XYZ file of C-alpha atoms in Angstrom:
758
model
C 157.450 173.895 112.917
C 156.151 170.447 111.685
C 153.077 168.363 110.724
C 153.932 165.073 110.071
C 151.943 161.963 110.029
C 152.287 158.905 112.702
C 153.424 155.743 110.157
C 154.066 152.289 111.006
C 156.700 150.315 108.914
C 155.785 148.309 106.005
C 158.435 146.674 103.821
C 159.141 148.862 100.198
C 158.515 148.334 96.999
C 159.377 147.982 93.382
C 157.814 148.264 89.898
C 156.729 146.190 87.603
C 153.793 145.169 85.209
C 150.078 144.060 86.037
C 147.803 141.773 83.958
C 144.407 143.015 82.611
C 141.767 139.863 83.680
C 139.502 140.571 80.550
C 136.882 143.059 82.021
C 134.427 144.576 79.475
C 135.077 147.966 79.100
C 138.350 148.580 79.575
C 140.307 145.896 77.238
C 139.464 143.459 74.810
C 138.737 139.488 75.583
C 141.934 138.071 75.510
C 141.804 135.989 72.111
C 144.313 133.394 70.906
C 147.185 135.718 70.914
C 146.431 136.421 74.753
C 148.169 139.826 74.420
C 147.205 143.139 76.821
C 147.188 143.982 80.101
C 148.174 146.522 82.021
C 151.778 148.002 83.106
C 152.726 149.579 86.468
C 154.484 153.328 86.926
C 155.736 155.146 89.532
C 154.885 158.810 89.229
C 157.276 161.627 90.677
C 155.254 163.438 93.558
C 156.029 165.998 95.460
C 155.407 165.155 99.173
C 157.396 162.431 101.434
C 154.171 160.567 103.355
C 150.453 160.592 101.468
C 147.012 161.005 103.621
C 144.848 160.803 100.706
C 144.816 160.789 96.644
C 141.346 161.883 94.853
C 140.234 162.664 91.090
C 138.180 166.429 91.528
C 134.844 167.132 89.719
C 136.939 168.881 86.955
C 139.109 165.486 86.695
C 142.096 166.785 88.568
C 144.228 164.983 90.563
C 144.591 166.148 94.235
C 146.946 164.844 96.289
C 147.075 165.568 100.348
C 151.042 165.027 102.328
C 153.690 166.115 104.009
C 156.442 168.232 101.785
C 159.624 169.724 103.129
C 160.183 173.533 102.300
C 163.073 175.583 102.747
C 166.643 175.271 103.504
C 166.380 173.451 106.770
C 163.689 170.794 104.976
C 160.933 171.886 107.176
C 157.981 169.773 106.433
C 154.097 170.839 105.894
C 151.083 169.829 105.037
C 150.145 170.596 101.694
C 147.774 170.036 98.992
C 148.681 169.156 95.689
C 146.984 168.977 92.437
C 147.708 167.188 88.532
C 146.114 168.448 85.253
C 147.802 165.872 83.376
C 147.905 162.562 85.082
C 149.939 162.500 87.945
C 153.018 163.961 85.535
C 153.569 167.284 87.205
C 152.397 168.473 90.012
C 151.568 172.233 91.539
C 151.308 173.470 95.361
C 147.123 174.395 95.594
C 147.080 175.155 99.610
C 148.495 174.725 102.536
C 147.055 174.135 105.891
C 146.650 177.512 108.640
C 150.309 177.672 110.305
C 148.976 177.264 113.722
C 148.551 173.779 112.564
C 151.570 172.860 111.202
C 152.513 171.250 114.278
C 150.238 168.556 113.986
C 150.294 164.954 113.677
C 148.419 163.581 110.786
C 146.708 160.037 112.374
C 144.244 159.815 108.973
C 142.796 161.723 106.368
C 140.315 161.930 103.490
C 139.630 163.889 100.859
C 136.472 165.047 98.913
C 135.455 165.526 95.101
C 136.286 169.252 96.163
C 139.462 169.358 97.192
C 138.081 169.711 101.105
C 139.054 167.060 103.349
C 138.705 166.081 107.117
C 141.585 164.814 109.279
C 142.243 163.292 112.722
C 145.058 165.092 114.017
C 146.802 165.274 117.107
C 148.461 168.283 119.050
C 150.878 168.786 122.120
C 148.656 169.586 124.784
C 150.272 170.069 128.569
C 147.302 169.837 130.375
C 146.557 166.957 129.236
C 146.622 163.425 130.295
C 148.955 162.341 127.957
C 150.485 165.433 126.423
C 148.422 165.095 123.784
C 145.122 166.464 122.404
C 143.037 164.766 119.382
C 141.004 167.144 116.709
C 138.799 166.287 113.900
C 140.389 168.781 111.443
C 138.395 169.927 109.209
C 139.967 171.847 105.832
C 138.133 173.575 102.432
C 139.666 172.958 99.258
C 142.050 176.338 99.612
C 143.253 175.296 102.984
C 141.074 177.021 105.298
C 140.606 174.806 108.332
C 139.226 174.338 111.142
C 139.671 171.994 114.338
C 136.865 170.252 116.708
C 137.932 167.720 120.254
C 137.009 164.412 119.510
C 134.105 163.440 121.806
C 135.457 160.755 124.551
C 138.794 160.749 123.061
C 137.679 157.756 120.543
C 140.637 156.830 118.895
C 139.580 156.979 115.212
C 141.254 155.216 112.526
C 139.851 156.222 109.315
C 137.711 158.663 107.741
C 136.039 158.763 104.378
C 134.148 160.894 102.403
C 130.674 160.083 100.319
C 130.384 161.851 96.929
C 126.828 163.287 98.965
C 129.730 164.762 101.504
C 128.827 162.195 104.380
C 131.826 161.701 106.559
C 132.001 158.886 107.913
C 134.956 157.226 110.328
C 136.068 154.231 111.942
C 137.754 153.461 115.356
C 139.962 150.817 116.708
C 137.715 149.115 118.386
C 135.853 148.082 115.357
C 132.983 151.006 115.697
C 131.843 153.323 112.269
C 129.877 156.096 112.596
C 129.257 159.249 110.731
C 130.130 162.997 111.527
C 129.007 166.194 111.420
C 132.203 168.297 109.514
C 131.442 171.474 111.104
C 131.379 170.428 114.887
C 132.948 166.565 115.015
C 129.999 165.722 116.744
C 128.012 161.648 116.103
C 125.680 161.909 113.906
C 124.730 158.670 113.449
C 126.458 155.299 114.396
C 126.679 152.817 111.705
C 125.303 148.810 112.500
C 126.910 145.924 111.798
C 127.132 142.419 112.742
C 130.109 142.353 113.992
C 133.159 144.828 114.804
C 133.701 146.252 111.597
C 137.719 145.780 110.558
C 137.610 148.037 107.084
C 135.714 150.314 105.372
C 135.241 152.593 102.518
C 132.507 154.525 101.416
C 130.324 154.336 97.892
C 127.930 156.164 96.233
C 125.216 156.972 99.658
C 126.489 153.862 101.695
C 129.090 152.801 103.826
C 131.151 149.860 102.543
C 131.715 147.937 106.268
C 133.764 144.349 106.077
C 133.969 142.738 109.348
C 135.536 139.197 109.971
C 132.572 137.699 107.916
C 130.757 139.573 105.269
C 130.662 143.073 103.836
C 127.479 145.336 105.387
C 125.998 148.667 103.338
C 124.470 151.198 104.998
C 123.173 153.969 104.453
C 124.971 157.377 105.524
C 121.727 159.655 105.501
C 119.233 157.369 107.611
C 121.906 154.558 108.582
C 119.526 151.715 107.639
C 121.475 148.715 106.508
C 121.265 147.760 102.720
C 120.661 144.532 100.729
C 124.031 142.426 100.780
C 125.808 142.596 97.165
C 126.438 139.123 97.576
C 128.488 138.911 94.746
C 130.632 141.114 95.701
C 130.529 139.599 99.385
C 131.626 135.979 97.739
C 134.674 137.840 95.574
C 135.915 139.364 98.665
C 135.400 136.623 101.679
C 137.777 133.798 100.243
C 139.319 131.791 101.931
C 141.515 133.391 104.274
C 140.274 136.932 103.644
C 141.411 139.308 106.544
C 140.956 143.012 106.668
C 142.261 144.176 109.537
C 144.566 146.881 109.803
C 147.680 146.361 110.597
C 149.226 149.775 110.952
C 147.831 153.406 111.585
C 148.227 154.892 108.210
C 147.877 151.758 105.763
C 144.859 149.400 104.311
C 144.690 146.082 103.301
C 141.601 147.241 100.984
C 141.224 150.739 99.719
C 137.917 151.677 97.237
C 136.926 153.837 94.624
C 134.323 154.610 92.263
C 133.041 156.045 89.624
C 129.119 156.139 87.778
C 127.912 152.985 89.179
C 131.356 151.289 89.273
C 132.863 150.186 92.348
C 136.616 149.445 92.539
C 138.828 147.986 95.190
C 142.150 147.406 95.500
C 144.276 144.710 97.684
C 147.268 142.956 97.635
C 145.837 140.638 95.348
C 145.455 143.325 92.668
C 142.903 145.660 91.569
C 138.726 144.646 90.874
C 135.578 146.495 89.488
C 132.301 145.147 90.122
C 128.965 147.511 88.733
C 126.212 147.715 91.337
C 123.930 145.267 91.377
C 126.075 143.288 89.074
C 126.732 139.710 89.604
C 130.353 139.307 88.631
C 133.525 141.005 90.034
C 136.378 141.417 87.400
C 139.723 141.736 88.037
C 141.590 144.463 86.350
C 145.142 144.252 87.558
C 147.055 140.794 88.943
C 148.650 141.698 92.320
C 150.861 138.699 91.625
C 152.615 140.806 88.375
C 152.334 143.911 90.361
C 153.632 145.892 93.582
C 150.714 145.459 94.964
C 151.585 141.443 95.863
C 155.079 142.744 97.689
C 154.910 142.578 101.302
C 156.738 145.732 100.685
C 153.758 147.930 100.046
C 150.848 149.427 102.492
C 148.272 150.923 100.606
C 146.296 154.174 101.553
C 143.787 155.065 98.565
C 142.737 154.183 95.158
C 141.602 156.471 92.194
C 139.907 155.532 88.782
C 139.960 158.061 85.978
C 138.267 156.179 82.708
C 140.545 153.424 81.923
C 143.708 154.910 84.119
C 143.858 153.551 87.472
C 146.315 155.344 90.353
C 147.089 153.708 93.853
C 149.092 155.802 96.379
C 150.834 153.648 98.601
C 153.742 153.297 101.487
C 156.556 151.851 101.371
C 158.320 150.177 104.838
C 160.390 153.842 105.717
C 156.649 155.633 105.183
C 157.468 157.253 101.990
C 154.890 157.427 99.820
C 154.212 156.477 96.169
C 152.258 157.009 93.213
C 151.293 154.165 91.242
C 149.736 154.293 87.952
C 148.257 152.068 85.440
C 147.773 152.059 82.014
C 146.284 149.525 79.823
C 149.024 148.421 77.025
C 147.679 146.331 73.973
C 150.841 145.773 72.692
C 151.808 143.366 75.973
C 151.656 139.614 76.414
C 148.859 139.682 78.724
C 150.777 136.572 80.369
C 154.631 137.010 80.727
C 156.041 134.202 78.242
C 158.326 132.655 80.960
C 157.744 131.385 84.067
C 159.987 130.381 86.871
C 159.033 128.484 89.861
C 160.212 128.951 93.142
C 159.967 126.603 96.063
C 160.557 127.453 100.212
C 159.279 125.765 103.097
C 158.457 128.776 104.850
C 156.837 132.412 103.330
C 159.406 134.750 102.771
C 159.267 138.346 102.726
C 162.560 139.454 101.190
C 162.012 136.973 98.370
C 158.671 138.437 97.994
C 160.252 141.700 97.282
C 162.482 140.969 94.918
C 159.974 138.802 92.651
C 158.478 142.410 92.459
C 161.778 144.112 91.734
C 162.852 142.001 89.281
C 159.729 141.129 86.796
C 159.676 144.836 86.947
C 163.548 144.740 84.804
C 162.270 141.464 83.185
C 158.025 141.787 82.491
C 158.394 138.647 80.383
C 159.206 136.677 83.101
C 156.321 134.961 85.884
C 157.719 133.910 89.156
C 155.434 131.408 90.635
C 156.237 131.484 94.375
C 155.272 128.063 95.862
C 155.271 127.952 99.800
C 155.536 123.819 101.291
C 154.125 125.211 104.540
C 151.404 127.727 105.259
C 149.673 126.902 108.660
C 146.044 126.195 107.397
C 146.659 122.275 106.173
C 148.085 120.557 109.032
C 151.458 119.740 107.152
C 154.321 118.776 108.785
C 157.744 119.788 107.464
C 158.730 116.203 106.888
C 155.066 115.895 104.521
C 156.379 118.681 102.648
C 159.962 117.697 101.676
C 158.018 114.322 100.882
C 155.621 116.090 98.500
C 158.308 118.182 97.460
C 160.871 115.110 96.893
C 158.346 113.730 94.731
C 157.773 116.126 92.006
C 161.133 117.143 91.951
C 162.050 113.196 91.021
C 158.785 112.870 89.053
C 160.124 116.227 86.857
C 157.165 118.677 87.889
C 159.981 120.320 90.923
C 160.495 123.873 90.794
C 163.344 125.546 88.995
C 164.533 127.358 92.142
C 165.056 126.434 95.760
C 164.910 128.445 99.000
C 166.578 125.756 101.274
C 166.506 127.452 104.422
C 165.256 124.212 106.781
C 166.179 121.714 104.126
C 169.379 119.464 104.415
C 171.797 120.987 101.163
C 174.014 117.717 101.621
C 171.106 115.387 100.751
C 170.332 117.267 97.874
C 173.930 117.677 96.672
C 174.354 114.203 97.708
C 171.245 113.200 95.028
C 172.638 115.196 92.552
C 169.461 117.192 92.448
C 171.981 120.766 92.516
C 173.220 122.619 89.771
C 176.797 124.179 90.273
C 176.620 127.873 90.944
C 180.789 128.099 90.833
C 180.770 130.600 87.289
C 177.582 132.204 88.848
C 179.409 133.026 92.530
C 182.645 133.476 90.710
C 181.276 136.553 88.456
C 179.539 138.050 91.799
C 183.324 138.051 93.010
C 184.590 140.263 90.520
C 181.607 142.209 89.592
C 180.288 143.437 92.610
C 182.540 141.656 95.647
C 181.534 138.455 97.935
C 181.712 137.823 101.396
C 183.478 134.599 100.482
C 183.452 133.041 103.487
C 180.050 132.583 104.066
C 178.961 132.906 99.865
C 181.328 129.541 99.940
C 179.344 127.749 103.047
C 178.323 124.614 100.079
C 181.339 124.533 98.155
C 183.059 121.439 97.819
C 185.890 120.238 95.758
C 183.270 119.579 92.778
C 181.457 122.915 92.770
C 179.532 125.098 94.712
C 175.924 123.753 95.370
C 174.036 126.315 97.491
C 174.840 130.046 97.926
C 173.415 131.700 101.158
C 171.994 135.181 100.306
C 172.301 136.251 104.177
C 173.439 135.607 107.507
C 173.764 136.456 111.200
C 175.983 135.804 113.454
C 175.579 134.152 117.286
C 177.239 136.321 120.194
C 177.458 136.467 123.910
C 176.363 140.419 124.840
C 177.249 141.533 128.462
C 179.347 143.765 130.957
C 182.678 143.829 129.524
C 184.507 142.487 132.598
C 182.357 139.376 132.671
C 182.841 138.606 128.731
C 186.646 138.719 129.649
C 186.168 135.835 131.431
C 184.719 133.409 129.213
C 187.031 131.564 126.481
C 184.937 128.447 125.821
C 182.121 126.784 126.335
C 183.829 125.651 129.267
C 183.895 129.184 130.686
C 180.052 129.959 130.005
C 178.891 127.082 131.644
C 180.745 128.132 134.741
C 179.177 131.152 134.796
C 175.865 129.934 134.436
C 176.392 127.195 137.382
C 177.079 129.795 139.436
C 174.678 131.239 142.399
C 173.037 134.159 142.408
C 175.242 137.160 143.712
C 172.905 139.340 143.594
C 172.156 139.962 140.101
C 171.076 137.064 137.786
C 174.080 135.943 134.873
C 171.500 135.578 132.629
C 167.529 136.893 132.190
C 164.156 134.800 131.850
C 163.790 134.728 128.067
C 167.808 133.201 128.054
C 166.767 131.095 130.653
C 163.453 129.300 129.399
C 165.546 129.428 125.506
C 168.754 128.664 127.079
C 168.499 125.086 124.552
C 167.489 127.036 121.768
C 170.739 129.721 122.046
C 173.084 127.152 122.330
C 171.590 125.506 119.694
C 173.711 126.771 116.263
C 176.756 126.813 118.155
C 176.736 123.404 118.977
C 174.453 121.121 116.228
C 176.929 120.917 113.999
C 179.483 118.781 115.896
C 177.183 116.424 116.596
C 178.114 115.172 112.966
C 179.924 112.799 111.459
C 181.273 112.438 108.614
C 179.031 109.486 107.295
C 175.761 112.086 108.153
C 174.840 110.248 111.445
C 174.445 111.813 114.804
C 177.496 111.519 117.660
C 175.959 110.860 120.552
C 178.647 111.902 122.660
C 178.583 115.664 121.564
C 175.055 115.614 121.427
C 175.171 113.977 125.758
C 177.584 117.195 126.094
C 175.004 119.690 124.726
C 172.170 117.970 126.696
C 173.562 117.911 130.239
C 175.538 121.576 130.147
C 171.871 122.992 128.605
C 170.253 120.786 131.892
C 172.580 122.011 134.383
C 172.702 125.482 133.255
C 168.692 125.571 133.000
C 168.318 124.303 136.636
C 170.816 126.915 138.638
C 169.364 129.671 136.280
C 165.561 128.883 136.722
C 166.439 128.636 140.523
C 167.857 132.139 140.766
C 165.166 133.777 138.859
C 162.614 132.357 140.702
C 164.239 133.377 143.932
C 164.140 137.051 141.942
C 160.544 136.661 140.408
C 158.545 134.205 141.955
C 157.664 130.758 140.476
C 154.056 131.593 139.453
C 155.529 134.305 137.093
C 158.790 132.066 135.670
C 156.233 129.388 135.194
C 154.261 131.846 132.381
C 157.471 133.951 131.124
C 158.914 130.130 130.201
C 155.722 128.823 128.659
C 155.212 132.051 126.480
C 158.856 131.928 125.829
C 158.631 128.837 124.885
C 155.757 128.995 122.068
C 157.711 132.386 120.830
C 160.818 130.174 120.246
C 159.337 126.772 118.811
C 157.030 128.876 116.329
C 159.846 130.725 115.330
C 163.410 130.162 113.580
C 166.538 131.180 115.299
C 167.043 133.604 113.107
C 163.767 135.520 114.151
C 165.192 136.891 117.548
C 165.631 140.263 116.805
C 162.515 141.853 119.029
C 164.174 139.259 122.064
C 167.882 141.030 121.676
C 166.431 144.393 121.508
C 165.016 143.811 125.186
C 167.681 142.032 126.169
C 170.066 144.932 124.921
C 167.277 146.890 127.482
C 168.218 144.797 130.250
C 171.654 145.142 130.068
C 171.059 149.067 130.045
C 168.823 148.436 133.523
C 171.437 146.349 134.969
C 168.691 143.738 135.319
C 171.501 140.844 134.654
C 175.197 140.262 133.365
C 175.342 138.692 129.905
C 172.688 138.570 126.608
C 173.143 135.418 124.476
C 171.343 135.821 120.851
C 172.337 136.533 117.728
C 172.894 139.932 115.654
C 170.119 139.320 113.044
C 170.727 142.581 111.275
C 172.444 146.112 111.783
C 169.829 147.274 114.200
C 171.652 144.271 116.467
C 174.537 145.612 116.388
C 173.077 149.466 116.883
C 171.371 148.289 120.067
C 174.945 147.214 121.579
C 176.589 150.654 120.193
C 173.775 152.309 122.299
C 174.400 150.162 125.930
C 177.667 150.763 125.710
C 177.620 154.548 124.671
C 175.710 155.123 127.998
C 177.435 152.712 130.434
C 181.478 152.353 128.914
C 180.791 148.763 129.239
C 179.261 146.615 126.791
C 180.931 144.056 125.133
C 180.868 141.146 122.913
C 182.010 138.593 121.169
C 181.164 135.204 119.459
C 178.917 132.741 120.882
C 180.820 129.839 123.022
C 179.943 126.189 121.580
C 181.155 123.154 120.841
C 181.800 125.108 117.883
C 183.251 127.961 117.264
C 183.809 130.859 114.370
C 180.115 129.746 113.816
C 177.731 131.523 111.417
C 174.226 130.866 110.825
C 173.046 131.029 106.682
C 169.952 132.022 105.638
C 168.310 132.871 102.263
C 170.298 129.876 100.915
C 169.740 129.062 97.334
C 170.161 126.401 95.013
C 169.031 125.288 91.715
C 167.169 122.275 90.892
C 169.971 120.401 88.352
C 166.509 118.758 86.575
C 164.486 122.282 85.889
C 164.775 123.233 81.834
C 164.729 127.268 83.309
C 168.451 126.762 84.910
C 169.578 129.882 83.162
C 166.847 132.022 84.137
C 167.009 130.916 88.010
C 170.972 131.043 87.907
C 169.823 134.994 86.754
C 167.526 135.187 89.109
C 169.602 134.369 92.058
C 172.407 136.930 91.001
C 169.245 139.690 91.373
C 169.028 137.853 94.458
C 173.070 138.590 95.490
C 173.167 142.402 94.045
C 173.439 145.744 95.876
C 170.436 146.889 94.489
C 168.522 143.963 96.890
C 170.784 143.263 99.948
C 170.528 146.688 100.255
C 166.540 147.398 100.540
C 165.667 146.971 103.956
C 168.106 147.110 107.807
C 165.792 144.840 109.072
C 166.959 141.806 106.681
C 169.276 139.523 108.099
C 172.926 140.793 107.601
C 174.258 141.157 102.888
C 176.538 139.162 101.735
C 176.868 140.960 99.141
C 180.718 143.542 100.281
C 179.195 146.361 98.249
C 175.993 146.163 100.219
C 177.496 144.802 103.441
C 179.697 147.965 103.468
C 177.069 150.215 102.003
C 174.618 149.629 105.440
C 177.483 150.135 107.844
C 177.758 153.648 106.874
C 173.974 154.340 107.313
C 174.067 157.154 110.138
C 177.141 158.879 111.003
C 179.698 157.256 112.994
C 178.442 156.921 116.899
C 175.281 159.305 116.261
C 171.829 159.111 117.120
C 169.616 157.342 114.379
C 166.153 158.274 113.915
C 164.943 155.114 115.564
C 164.117 155.084 119.137
C 161.396 152.925 121.509
C 161.045 153.783 125.302
C 160.305 150.775 128.083
C 159.400 150.494 131.671
C 159.773 147.639 134.456
C 156.779 146.654 135.534
C 157.865 145.529 139.411
C 159.237 149.095 139.895
C 157.860 151.465 137.434
C 160.982 152.628 135.714
C 161.192 154.443 132.522
C 163.968 153.754 129.934
C 164.118 155.264 126.720
C 166.484 153.521 124.233
C 167.550 156.252 121.439
C 169.294 153.997 118.900
C 173.344 154.974 118.286
C 175.062 154.318 115.326
C 178.375 152.263 115.535
C 181.461 154.323 115.990
C 183.954 153.422 112.987
C 186.288 151.178 115.408
C 183.145 149.441 116.375
C 182.413 149.255 112.869
C 185.810 148.209 111.170
C 185.662 145.694 114.441
C 182.298 144.128 113.370
C 183.249 143.552 109.694
C 186.721 141.762 110.744
C 184.038 139.140 113.494
C 181.951 138.819 110.070
C 184.930 137.838 107.426
C 186.860 135.222 110.374
C 183.670 133.239 110.548
C 184.416 129.842 108.788
C 181.643 127.655 110.563
C 178.494 127.734 109.025
C 175.703 126.288 111.234
C 173.487 122.863 110.914
C 169.782 124.712 109.609
C 168.358 121.580 109.047
C 164.808 121.810 110.551
C 163.801 118.326 111.008
C 166.865 117.553 113.313
C 166.757 120.981 115.007
C 162.484 120.562 116.187
C 163.676 117.209 117.088
C 166.650 118.187 119.269
C 164.878 121.267 120.711
C 161.164 119.166 121.309
C 162.778 116.380 123.403
C 165.356 118.701 125.337
C 162.215 120.680 126.393
C 161.349 117.488 127.814
C 164.029 116.873 129.692
C 163.736 120.708 130.897
C 160.747 119.826 132.765
C 161.553 116.319 134.377
C 159.868 114.471 132.117
C 162.624 112.121 130.500
C 166.035 111.593 132.013
C 169.480 113.336 130.107
C 170.232 108.991 129.047
C 166.553 108.909 127.439
C 166.269 112.377 125.857
C 169.743 111.419 123.965
C 168.245 107.941 123.192
C 165.019 109.409 122.033
C 167.288 112.108 119.820
C 169.320 109.411 118.645
C 166.678 107.249 117.255
C 164.610 109.558 115.879
C 167.189 111.590 113.497
C 169.073 108.219 112.362
C 166.081 107.487 111.261
C 164.882 110.627 109.732
C 169.046 110.500 108.157
C 168.439 106.776 106.893
C 165.143 107.976 104.511
C-alpha cells in the first residue's frame, strides 16, 4: 500500500549563496565594506516528497511528506519533527493504514502539527475509478476523510493561525472549509479568478491576474488593499498562475505582524500596515531563481528561513537561509553571458556554478524576451554594437547566431586548450565538440546536440538510402496508409531544413541558388501529394486547421523543440496510422520511444535523415568566449563546468550531451530492454481507440547502435536563425500557392545575400 503525491516535472536545482537587501531587524545596512548576506544550504530530510513544512507553536519544525519504509521500500506518509533547525528529524506520527494507499493532491499543516489534505482513493463504483476527499488529521496522526462536494478540484489548501481552512479550486474560486465535515463555510469574493492563495493573520490573501486582495476568513468581508504589497507583487510580467499540481509560484509565511513571501525573485518581508517591502534573499544568487526549483512552502524562525522545494524528479528539498556577516553582500567577480533566447539548462547551471563559486555573480542577458517587439536582427545589431564598443558580454551562447561571422571578425577566443583538457580528463564526443575547429583553433564548442532521423516501418525504411529515395516514397499516392502523418506534411520544410541548409553555402559565404531550388522543389512536390492524401483521409477543414496549428508551433519554436511531436509520431506508428516519421532524436527519451514501438511491433527502425548533406547533427548550447573580454579565464572555467559530467547528467530531458562520460552514463539510466517509470496514454478522436504508451528502455544492442551513430556524425547543421526564418517564411508562401518556386528562391536569395553582406 502506498501513499503517493501526484507530481509534475519541475527542473532540478543546486545550492548557492543568497544576498541580503539590507532589511531592518535582520542585518545591518550595507556599509562601504558591503559585507553580509544570507547563505543557502540544503538540509538532509527523511522524505522523498514534501506536502508542507510548518514551525509549530513551540518552535519545532514539522515536515509532512512521503518516506520509504521496509526492505521493499514501501512508501508511507509521515509527520517528522526537528528541534535543532532541520539538522536531525524524527518520525512523530503516521496516518492510519486505511489512508496509506491514497494519492495526495495538495495539503497544509497547522501550528499544532495537524493539517488537512486533498486525497484520491480508488473507487471502482465511480465514473473515473477514484473518489476525491478532504482528509483532516491531528498532530498524532488520527485522521478522518470527507467527500468533496460536487467533486470540486481543489489545487491549494492553507490554514490560518486561527484555524480557518482556506481552499482554492482549479477554476480560481476561493472558499473556507469546515475541517470537521469538508463542507464549504464561506465563498471568498475576488475581483477575478484567483491564481494563487495564502493566509496572513485572519485574512486570506487572494492573488488574481492584476491585484492581491485580503478577505476576512471569519466574515468573508473584503479588506482594504495593502497598496505597498500590491505594488511590490505586481511588477511588469508578474504571473502567479501555477503550472503544476504540487508547487506554487509564490508561498507565504508569517511571524508576528510580519508577512514573508518567496518567489523566483527571492524572499521578501513586509510589516502589516507598513509602506515598505524589503528583499531579504536575492533569488538571482540562489536556487530560487532556477527553473529547476518549484516552491512548496516557506517558514521563518527569527533570522532563519526555510524553503521547502521540489526538483524535476518530484524529490523534495529544504533550503535553509542563514545570515553570514563575513560574506560579501555582492560577489566580487561578475561574469556576463548573452543568448538570443532564454535557455533553461544554462539557468540551472548558473545556480550550480554560483554554489561552487560564491565569489562569482553571473549576469545572464537574453536578447529576445518576447515582450518588447525586438527582432533577431535588432537583437544581434545591438549585441554587435556593444561588443565593438567594449561593453559586450564575456561569454556567448551562440545558438541561432553565425559562429563563422564572429570568428572571421576576430571576436571569439581560441578554446583549444579547454577542449583538449576536457577531452583528456573526462572524454568528449570530439566529432561534435570539434564542430568549429579550424587550422588556427577552436572558436566555439557545442554543449549539446540532436540527430535528425527518419523512423518507420522497417520494410519501408530499408528502401531509403538517399534523399531521392525519400522523395519517391513521398510522391507516391496513398495506398491505404499515408507515408507520413499530418504533422510531418505540414512541417515538411522544417523537418528537412537541417539536413539540407548547410549544402547551400558556398565557400564565399553566399547561397547556392541551384541547391536551394532543389530543396524548394522537393518540399513543394512532396507537400502537395501528401496534403492531398491526408485531405482524402481527414477532410479539407480538418487539415486546414491542423496545418495552421502546426505551422504556428514550428514558427514559434526552433527545430530543437520537437520532442513532443516526436512522441506523438511514435504513437502514430504504433497505431499504424502512417508509415514513417520525420523528426529529431532530441533526448534519450526519443530513443526509448523508438525502442518502445519496436518492442511492441517488431517492425520499427530508424536511419539518419536523408538530405542534401549526410551525417548531419544539430549542435546546440554553442558556447564562445568574446575575445575582447577581460574575464576570459572565468568564462572558460564556466564552459568547463557546463561540459562536465556533473552538469551534463542533470536532466534526461535536455538534448544529448557531448561529455562522453555523461553520454555513456545516461545510456544506462534504466535496465536494458525493461520498462521505465514513464508512461502516457492517448486516444484516437475518430475511433475512440485507447493506447497506453509505457516507455521501454533501449536494449544493449540498440544502445550500442545508437552510440555508433552518434560517433559517426560529421556534418553540423547550419544554425543561423535569420537564414532559417527567411527560408521557411518564404517556403510557407510557396506551399500556400502565394509564390512560385522561382519567386521563392529569388526572394530568399535577395534577403539572405543582403544579410550576409552586412
